[in-house]
Amino acid sequence: IIDVYVVYAILTALVQVIYMAIVGSFPFNAFLSGVLSCIGTAVLAVCLRMQVNKENKEFK
C-alpha cells in the first residue's frame, strides 16, 4: 500500500508539471510548493517503506 501512495504522490507532481506547461506558471511559488511537497512526501514514504521492510537488516 505504501508503493501505491508513492506512485500517487509522483503522479500528482507530474500532473502539476503538465498543468504548468499547458496553462502557465504565473504563481510560480505555488507551483514550486505543490511539486516539492509531493516529491518530499514520496521521499518520506520511500524511507518509511525501507524501515518497515522485514528483509532489510540495516534498521534492526
XYZ file of N, CA and C in Angstrom:
180
model
N 0.826 -1.197 0.000
C 0.000 0.000 0.000
C 0.873 1.265 0.000
N 2.075 1.142 0.562
C 2.978 2.298 0.556
C 3.431 2.598 -0.866
N 3.612 1.536 -1.666
C 4.019 1.742 -3.055
C 2.962 2.513 -3.838
N 1.704 2.211 -3.588
C 0.616 2.920 -4.268
C 0.615 4.390 -3.872
N 0.887 4.657 -2.610
C 0.946 6.038 -2.129
C 2.094 6.806 -2.781
N 3.247 6.155 -2.948
C 4.394 6.795 -3.602
C 4.064 7.099 -5.059
N 3.455 6.153 -5.745
C 3.073 6.372 -7.144
C 2.062 7.507 -7.243
N 1.107 7.562 -6.323
C 0.122 8.642 -6.320
C 0.786 10.006 -6.122
N 1.748 10.090 -5.220
C 2.434 11.363 -4.977
C 3.223 11.803 -6.209
N 3.904 10.867 -6.858
C 4.673 11.203 -8.060
C 3.735 11.600 -9.197
N 2.626 10.892 -9.355
C 1.668 11.250 -10.410
C 1.050 12.623 -10.158
N 0.799 12.950 -8.912
C 0.277 14.276 -8.591
C 1.279 15.359 -8.965
N 2.553 15.121 -8.703
C 3.587 16.078 -9.095
C 3.655 16.205 -10.612
N 3.547 15.087 -11.328
C 3.581 15.136 -12.792
C 2.380 15.885 -13.363
N 1.217 15.687 -12.775
C 0.026 16.417 -13.227
C 0.220 17.916 -13.037
N 0.825 18.307 -11.933
C 1.075 19.729 -11.694
C 2.071 20.294 -12.698
N 3.098 19.518 -13.048
C 4.079 19.979 -14.035
C 3.427 20.105 -15.407
N 2.611 19.144 -15.780
C 1.919 19.203 -17.075
C 0.956 20.384 -17.106
N 0.239 20.605 -16.023
C -0.672 21.744 -15.950
C 0.081 23.061 -16.093
N 1.242 23.164 -15.441
C 2.035 24.386 -15.547
C 2.530 24.582 -16.976
N 2.897 23.494 -17.651
C 3.382 23.599 -19.023
C 2.275 24.044 -19.971
N 1.049 23.627 -19.707
C -0.067 23.982 -20.586
C -0.602 25.370 -20.268
N -0.875 25.647 -19.019
C -1.556 26.879 -18.626
C -0.582 28.026 -18.415
N 0.529 27.754 -17.779
C 1.494 28.809 -17.480
C 1.884 28.755 -16.021
N 2.890 29.522 -15.682
C 3.426 29.461 -14.317
C 3.331 30.815 -13.635
N 2.145 31.429 -13.683
C 2.046 32.760 -13.071
C 2.342 32.741 -11.579
N 1.607 31.979 -10.759
C 2.042 31.933 -9.349
C 3.103 30.845 -9.184
N 4.335 31.176 -9.565
C 5.396 30.168 -9.601
C 5.693 29.613 -8.214
N 5.541 30.424 -7.178
C 5.800 29.916 -5.825
C 4.774 28.853 -5.431
N 3.540 28.988 -5.895
C 2.527 27.970 -5.612
C 2.858 26.672 -6.351
N 3.350 26.806 -7.579
C 3.769 25.620 -8.330
C 4.917 24.909 -7.619
N 5.911 25.673 -7.197
C 7.057 25.074 -6.507
C 6.635 24.382 -5.212
N 5.786 25.029 -4.448
C 5.375 24.420 -3.181
C 4.566 23.148 -3.419
N 3.722 23.142 -4.424
C 2.930 21.945 -4.716
C 3.779 20.781 -5.176
N 4.690 21.046 -6.105
C 5.520 19.971 -6.646
C 6.510 19.467 -5.597
N 7.146 20.385 -4.890
C 8.136 19.962 -3.899
C 7.495 19.235 -2.717
N 6.270 19.603 -2.360
C 5.606 18.866 -1.281
C 5.249 17.451 -1.730
N 4.860 17.284 -2.990
C 4.580 15.935 -3.497
C 5.846 15.090 -3.533
N 6.938 15.675 -3.989
C 8.196 14.933 -4.056
C 8.698 14.605 -2.647
N 8.589 15.561 -1.734
C 9.004 15.306 -0.356
C 8.180 14.223 0.302
N 6.886 14.217 0.033
C 6.018 13.173 0.566
C 6.422 11.808 0.026
N 6.743 11.754 -1.270
C 7.166 10.487 -1.868
C 8.481 10.009 -1.258
N 9.412 10.918 -1.037
C 10.703 10.540 -0.449
C 10.513 10.014 0.971
N 9.689 10.685 1.751
C 9.441 10.219 3.117
C 8.737 8.860 3.129
N 7.843 8.633 2.172
C 7.166 7.338 2.098
C 8.143 6.230 1.706
N 9.089 6.536 0.830
C 10.104 5.542 0.470
C 10.979 5.221 1.681
N 11.325 6.235 2.459
C 12.106 6.000 3.683
C 11.325 5.126 4.662
N 10.036 5.374 4.796
C 9.202 4.545 5.665
C 9.159 3.112 5.164
N 9.034 2.945 3.852
C 8.994 1.601 3.276
C 10.295 0.856 3.532
N 11.408 1.559 3.453
C 12.695 0.922 3.735
C 12.776 0.472 5.191
N 12.203 1.240 6.094
C 12.298 0.909 7.514
C 11.364 -0.224 7.924
N 10.222 -0.342 7.278
C 9.278 -1.397 7.664
C 9.497 -2.696 6.899
N 10.425 -2.702 5.950
C 10.728 -3.909 5.191
C 11.451 -4.908 6.096
N 10.901 -6.104 6.235
C 11.488 -7.100 7.133
C 12.772 -7.694 6.577
N 12.973 -7.617 5.273
C 14.183 -8.169 4.669
C 15.382 -7.240 4.821
N 15.143 -5.992 5.194
C 16.226 -5.025 5.354
C 16.787 -5.151 6.768
N 18.022 -5.577 6.870
C 18.644 -5.808 8.184
C 19.293 -4.547 8.749
N 19.361 -3.487 7.969
C 20.067 -2.276 8.391
C 19.349 -1.542 9.518
N 18.028 -1.611 9.585
C 17.264 -0.823 10.545
C 16.842 -1.620 11.776
N 17.453 -2.769 12.021
C 17.065 -3.570 13.193
C 17.917 -3.265 14.380
